[in-house]
Short mmCIF file of C-alpha atoms in Angstrom, two decimals:
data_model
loop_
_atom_site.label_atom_id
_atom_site.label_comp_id
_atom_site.label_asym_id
_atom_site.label_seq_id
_atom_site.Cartn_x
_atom_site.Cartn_y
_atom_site.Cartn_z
CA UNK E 1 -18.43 109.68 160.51
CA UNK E 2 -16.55 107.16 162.63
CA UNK E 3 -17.90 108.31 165.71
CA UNK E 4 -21.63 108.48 164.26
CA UNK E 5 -20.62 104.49 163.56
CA UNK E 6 -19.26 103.77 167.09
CA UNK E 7 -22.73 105.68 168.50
CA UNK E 8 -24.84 103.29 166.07
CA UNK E 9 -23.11 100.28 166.91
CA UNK E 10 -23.42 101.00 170.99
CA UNK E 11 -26.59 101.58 170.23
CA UNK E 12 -27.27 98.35 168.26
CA UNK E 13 -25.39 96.05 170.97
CA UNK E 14 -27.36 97.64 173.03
CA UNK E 15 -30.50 96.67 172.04
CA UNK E 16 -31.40 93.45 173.28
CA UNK E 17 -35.17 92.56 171.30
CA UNK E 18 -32.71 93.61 168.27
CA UNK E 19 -29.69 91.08 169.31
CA UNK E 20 -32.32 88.38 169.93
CA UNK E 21 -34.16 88.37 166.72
CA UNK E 22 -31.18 88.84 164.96
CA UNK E 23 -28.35 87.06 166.27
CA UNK E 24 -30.24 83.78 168.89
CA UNK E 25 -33.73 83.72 166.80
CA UNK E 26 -31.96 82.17 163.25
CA UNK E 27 -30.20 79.69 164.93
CA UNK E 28 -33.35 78.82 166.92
CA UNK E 29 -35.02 77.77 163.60
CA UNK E 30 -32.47 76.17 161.96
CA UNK E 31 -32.23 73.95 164.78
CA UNK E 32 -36.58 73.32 164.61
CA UNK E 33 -35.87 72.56 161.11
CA UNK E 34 -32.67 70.72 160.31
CA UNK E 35 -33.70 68.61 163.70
CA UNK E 36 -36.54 67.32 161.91
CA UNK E 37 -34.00 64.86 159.97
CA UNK E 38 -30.86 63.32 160.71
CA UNK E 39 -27.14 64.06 159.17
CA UNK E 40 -28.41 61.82 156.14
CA UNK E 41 -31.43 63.67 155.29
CA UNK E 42 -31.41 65.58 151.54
CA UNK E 43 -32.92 68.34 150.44
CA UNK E 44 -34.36 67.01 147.18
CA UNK E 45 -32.59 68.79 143.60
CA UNK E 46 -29.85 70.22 145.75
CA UNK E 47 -27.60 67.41 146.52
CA UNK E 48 -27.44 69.34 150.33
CA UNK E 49 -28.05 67.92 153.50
CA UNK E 50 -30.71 69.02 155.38
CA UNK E 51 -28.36 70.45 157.89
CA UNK E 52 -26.29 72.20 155.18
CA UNK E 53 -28.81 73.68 153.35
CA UNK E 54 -30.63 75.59 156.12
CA UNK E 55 -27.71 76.82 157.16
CA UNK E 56 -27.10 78.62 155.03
CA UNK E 57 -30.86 79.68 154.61
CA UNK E 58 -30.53 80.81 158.20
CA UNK E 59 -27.28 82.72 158.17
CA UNK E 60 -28.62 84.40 155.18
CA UNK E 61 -31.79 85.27 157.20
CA UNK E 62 -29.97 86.34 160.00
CA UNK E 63 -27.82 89.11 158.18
CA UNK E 64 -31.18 90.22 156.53
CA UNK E 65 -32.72 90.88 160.06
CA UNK E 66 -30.01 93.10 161.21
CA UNK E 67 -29.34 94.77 158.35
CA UNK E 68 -33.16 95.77 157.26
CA UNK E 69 -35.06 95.34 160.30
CA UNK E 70 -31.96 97.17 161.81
CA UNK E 71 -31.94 100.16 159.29
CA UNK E 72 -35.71 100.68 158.70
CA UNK E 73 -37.54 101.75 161.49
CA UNK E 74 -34.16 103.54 163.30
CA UNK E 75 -34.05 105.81 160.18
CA UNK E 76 -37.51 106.60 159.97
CA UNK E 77 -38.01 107.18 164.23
CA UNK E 78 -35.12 109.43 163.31
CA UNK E 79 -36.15 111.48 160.77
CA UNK E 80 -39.52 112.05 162.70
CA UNK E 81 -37.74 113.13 165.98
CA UNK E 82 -35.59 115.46 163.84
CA UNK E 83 -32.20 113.66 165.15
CA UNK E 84 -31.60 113.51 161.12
CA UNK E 85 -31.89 117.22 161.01
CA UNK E 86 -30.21 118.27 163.42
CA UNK E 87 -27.24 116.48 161.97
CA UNK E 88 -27.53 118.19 158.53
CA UNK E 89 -26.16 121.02 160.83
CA UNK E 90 -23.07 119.18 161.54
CA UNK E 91 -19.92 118.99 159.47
CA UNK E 92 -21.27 115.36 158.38
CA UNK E 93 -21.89 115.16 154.96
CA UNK E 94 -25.65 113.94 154.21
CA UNK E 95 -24.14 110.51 153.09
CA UNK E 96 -22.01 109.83 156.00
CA UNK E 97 -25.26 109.20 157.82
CA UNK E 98 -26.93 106.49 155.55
CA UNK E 99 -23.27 105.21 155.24
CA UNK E 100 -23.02 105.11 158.54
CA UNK E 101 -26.23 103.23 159.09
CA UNK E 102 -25.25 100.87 156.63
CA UNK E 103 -21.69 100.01 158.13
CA UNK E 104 -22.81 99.70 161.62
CA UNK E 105 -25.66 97.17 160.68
CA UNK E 106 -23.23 95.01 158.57
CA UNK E 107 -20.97 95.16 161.38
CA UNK E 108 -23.73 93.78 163.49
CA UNK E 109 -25.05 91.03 160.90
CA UNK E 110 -21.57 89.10 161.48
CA UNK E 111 -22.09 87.77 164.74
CA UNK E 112 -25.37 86.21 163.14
CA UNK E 113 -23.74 84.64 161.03
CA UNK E 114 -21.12 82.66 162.68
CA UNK E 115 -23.29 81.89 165.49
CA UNK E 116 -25.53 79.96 163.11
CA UNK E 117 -22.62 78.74 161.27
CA UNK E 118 -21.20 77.29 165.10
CA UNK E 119 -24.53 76.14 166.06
CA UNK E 120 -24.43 73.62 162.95
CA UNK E 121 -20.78 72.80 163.07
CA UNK E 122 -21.38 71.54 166.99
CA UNK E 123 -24.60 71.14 167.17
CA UNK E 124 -25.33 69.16 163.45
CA UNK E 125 -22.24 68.21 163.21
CA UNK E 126 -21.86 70.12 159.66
CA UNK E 127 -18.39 69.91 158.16
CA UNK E 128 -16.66 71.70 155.29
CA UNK E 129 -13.23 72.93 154.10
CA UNK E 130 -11.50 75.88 155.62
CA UNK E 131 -12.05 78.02 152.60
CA UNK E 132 -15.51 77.01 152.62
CA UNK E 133 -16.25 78.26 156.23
CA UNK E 134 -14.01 81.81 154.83
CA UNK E 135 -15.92 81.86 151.39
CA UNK E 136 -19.12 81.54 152.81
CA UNK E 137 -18.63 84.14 155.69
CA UNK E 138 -17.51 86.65 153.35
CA UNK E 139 -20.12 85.62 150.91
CA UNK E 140 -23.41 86.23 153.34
CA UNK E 141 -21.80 88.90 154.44
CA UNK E 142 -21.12 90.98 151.46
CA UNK E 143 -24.56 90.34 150.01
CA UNK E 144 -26.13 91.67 152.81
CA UNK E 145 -25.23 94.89 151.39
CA UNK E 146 -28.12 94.58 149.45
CA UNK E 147 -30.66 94.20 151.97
CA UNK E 148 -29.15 97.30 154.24
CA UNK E 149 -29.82 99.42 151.15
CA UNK E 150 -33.22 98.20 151.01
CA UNK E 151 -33.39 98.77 154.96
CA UNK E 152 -32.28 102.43 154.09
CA UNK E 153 -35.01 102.84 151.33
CA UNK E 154 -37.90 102.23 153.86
CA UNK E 155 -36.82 104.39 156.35
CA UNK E 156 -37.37 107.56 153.92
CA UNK E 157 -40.15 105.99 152.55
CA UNK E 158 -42.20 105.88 154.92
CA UNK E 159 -43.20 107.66 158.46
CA UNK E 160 -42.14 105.97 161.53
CA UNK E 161 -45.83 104.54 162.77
CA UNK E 162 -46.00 102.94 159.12
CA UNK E 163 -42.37 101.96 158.65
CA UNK E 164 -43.05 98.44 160.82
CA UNK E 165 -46.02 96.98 159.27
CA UNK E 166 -44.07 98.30 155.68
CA UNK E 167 -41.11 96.28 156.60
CA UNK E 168 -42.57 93.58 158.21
CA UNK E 169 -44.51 92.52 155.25
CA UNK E 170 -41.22 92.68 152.92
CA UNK E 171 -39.18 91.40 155.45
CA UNK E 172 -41.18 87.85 155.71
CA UNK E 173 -42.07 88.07 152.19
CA UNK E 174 -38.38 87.90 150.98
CA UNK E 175 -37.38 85.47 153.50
CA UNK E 176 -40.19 82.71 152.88
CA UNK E 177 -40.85 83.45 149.21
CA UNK E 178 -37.27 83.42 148.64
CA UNK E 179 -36.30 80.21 150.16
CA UNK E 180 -35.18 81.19 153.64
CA UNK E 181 -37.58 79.34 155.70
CA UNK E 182 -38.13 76.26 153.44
CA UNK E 183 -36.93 75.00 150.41
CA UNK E 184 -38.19 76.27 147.35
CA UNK E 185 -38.62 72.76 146.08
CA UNK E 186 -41.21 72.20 147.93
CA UNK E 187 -42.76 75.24 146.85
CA UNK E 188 -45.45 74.81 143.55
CA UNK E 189 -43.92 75.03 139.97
CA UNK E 190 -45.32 78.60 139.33
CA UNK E 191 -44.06 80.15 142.71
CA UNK E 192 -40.91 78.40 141.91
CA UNK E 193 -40.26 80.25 139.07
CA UNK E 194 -41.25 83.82 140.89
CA UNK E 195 -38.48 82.19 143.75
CA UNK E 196 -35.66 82.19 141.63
CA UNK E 197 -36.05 85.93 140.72
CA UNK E 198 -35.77 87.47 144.00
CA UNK E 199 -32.79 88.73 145.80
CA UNK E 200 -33.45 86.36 148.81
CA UNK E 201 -33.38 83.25 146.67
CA UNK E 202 -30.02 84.35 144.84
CA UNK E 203 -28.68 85.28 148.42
CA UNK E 204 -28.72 81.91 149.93
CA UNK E 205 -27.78 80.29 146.09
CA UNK E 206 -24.46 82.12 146.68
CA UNK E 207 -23.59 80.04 149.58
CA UNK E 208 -24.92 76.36 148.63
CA UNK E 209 -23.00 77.12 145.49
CA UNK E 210 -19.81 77.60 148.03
CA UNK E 211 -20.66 74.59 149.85
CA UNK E 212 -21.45 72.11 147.17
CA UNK E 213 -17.45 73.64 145.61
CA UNK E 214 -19.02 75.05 142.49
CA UNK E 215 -18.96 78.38 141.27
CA UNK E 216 -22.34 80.96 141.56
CA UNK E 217 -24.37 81.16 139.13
CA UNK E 218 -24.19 84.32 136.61
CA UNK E 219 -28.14 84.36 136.95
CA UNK E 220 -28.23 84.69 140.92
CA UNK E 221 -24.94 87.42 140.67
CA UNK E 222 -27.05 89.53 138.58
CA UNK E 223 -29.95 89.50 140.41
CA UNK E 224 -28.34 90.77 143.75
CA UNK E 225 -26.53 93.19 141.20
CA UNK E 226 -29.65 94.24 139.56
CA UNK E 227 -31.33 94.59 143.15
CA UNK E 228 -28.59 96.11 144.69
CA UNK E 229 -29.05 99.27 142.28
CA UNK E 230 -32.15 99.25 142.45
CA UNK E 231 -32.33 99.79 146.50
CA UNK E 232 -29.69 101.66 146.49
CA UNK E 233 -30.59 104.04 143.47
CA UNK E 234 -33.94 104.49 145.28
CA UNK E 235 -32.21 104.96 148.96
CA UNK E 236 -30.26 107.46 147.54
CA UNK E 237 -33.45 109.38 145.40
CA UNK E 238 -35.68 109.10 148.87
CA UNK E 239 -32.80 110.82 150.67
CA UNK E 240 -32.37 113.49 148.38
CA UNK E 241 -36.18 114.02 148.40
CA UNK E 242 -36.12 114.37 152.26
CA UNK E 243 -33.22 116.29 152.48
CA UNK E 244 -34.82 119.34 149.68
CA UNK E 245 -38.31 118.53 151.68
CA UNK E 246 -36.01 119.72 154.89
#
């Protein structure tokens, strides 16, 4: 399985469209958005600067592109071209592939992540505490688990022409419904309440909780929880489907 992760993660770094939108593209926004105010500006009910806030919307975002743009379409252009099948007739146990996909494109969401988080720190001028910086890194990081499940789901889901449009619609759905792009509080009452319920919006709560030195909410830790199952329970039933359909 290690050498099926060193192959995906060549193959990943090798990809530049993939880098781009995943590692340069996040940091492009957050600079279009926190430069629209200076190191004063607020984002209203958070007690965050502008600055702060988006980045961690943008770090967040990041890790979700390379973890379920990454995943989805690869695993579904896969299974079509029967590279999938031909490695059910290795020694590699079915789940060393999806882990496999799922290692490699958590491997690749770090650099996202600290390149947004240096963008801010020079560029924004964004300071926190050591631990901060660590908690945060580790936080993003770790919940992007969830996503690369999801990413996993929609490559058995669905063929490789309709994979794209599949995740391309989820993908920008989570990300601007959830808070990613914008705050939420700018968002109406009603669509603020259907916000605070999906696994994008709890994401980024985990790290403004981490920067404003409080601890998460239970309600946001049990919605990634609850979500994380729930992709993962379904990865795991779709590949089981494909595998008896082989």
């Amino acid at each position: 399985m290690i050498s099926l992760i060193k192959l995906e993660l060549t193959r990943a770094l090798r990809n530049r469209k993939f880098l781009f939108f995943s590692v340069i593209y996040p940091s492009v926004i957050f600079l279009l958005v926190a430069g629209q105010g200076d190191s004063g500006t607020r984002v209203e009910g958070t007690g965050l600067t502008l600055a702060t806030y988006m980045m961690v919307s943008m770090a967040s975002f990041g890790a979700l592109t390379a973890v379920l743009m990454g995943n989805s379409e690869r695993i579904a252009k896969e299974r079509e071209g029967g590279w999938v099948r031909q490695l059910r007739l290795t020694p590699l146990p079915g789940r060393g592939y999806v882990l496999a996909k799922t290692a490699s494109a958590a491997v690749v969401s770090l650099p996202s992540i600290v390149v947004v988080f240096l963008v801010a720190a020079t560029v924004k001028d964004v300071r926190l505490d050591a631990w901060q910086w660590l908690a945060l890194t580790g936080a993003i990081w770790a919940g992007s688990l969830v996503f690369a499940a999801l990413g996993v789901a929609l490559g058995y889901l669905a063929s490789g022409d309709a994979v794209r449009p599949i995740t391309m619609i989820t993908y920008f759905g989570l990300s601007i419904l959830g808070g990613l792009w914008m705050p939420t509080t700018t968002f109406p009452t009603w669509l603020q309440d259907i916000a605070k319920w999906l696994p994008t919006h709890a994401y980024a709560a985990l790290g403004r909780s981490i920067e404003q030195s409080q601890a998460p909410h239970a309600q946001d830790i049990a919605v990634l929880a609850a979500f994380f199952v729930l992709f993962a329970g379904g990865a795991a039933w779709l590949y089981r489907k494909d595998t008896l359909k082989a």
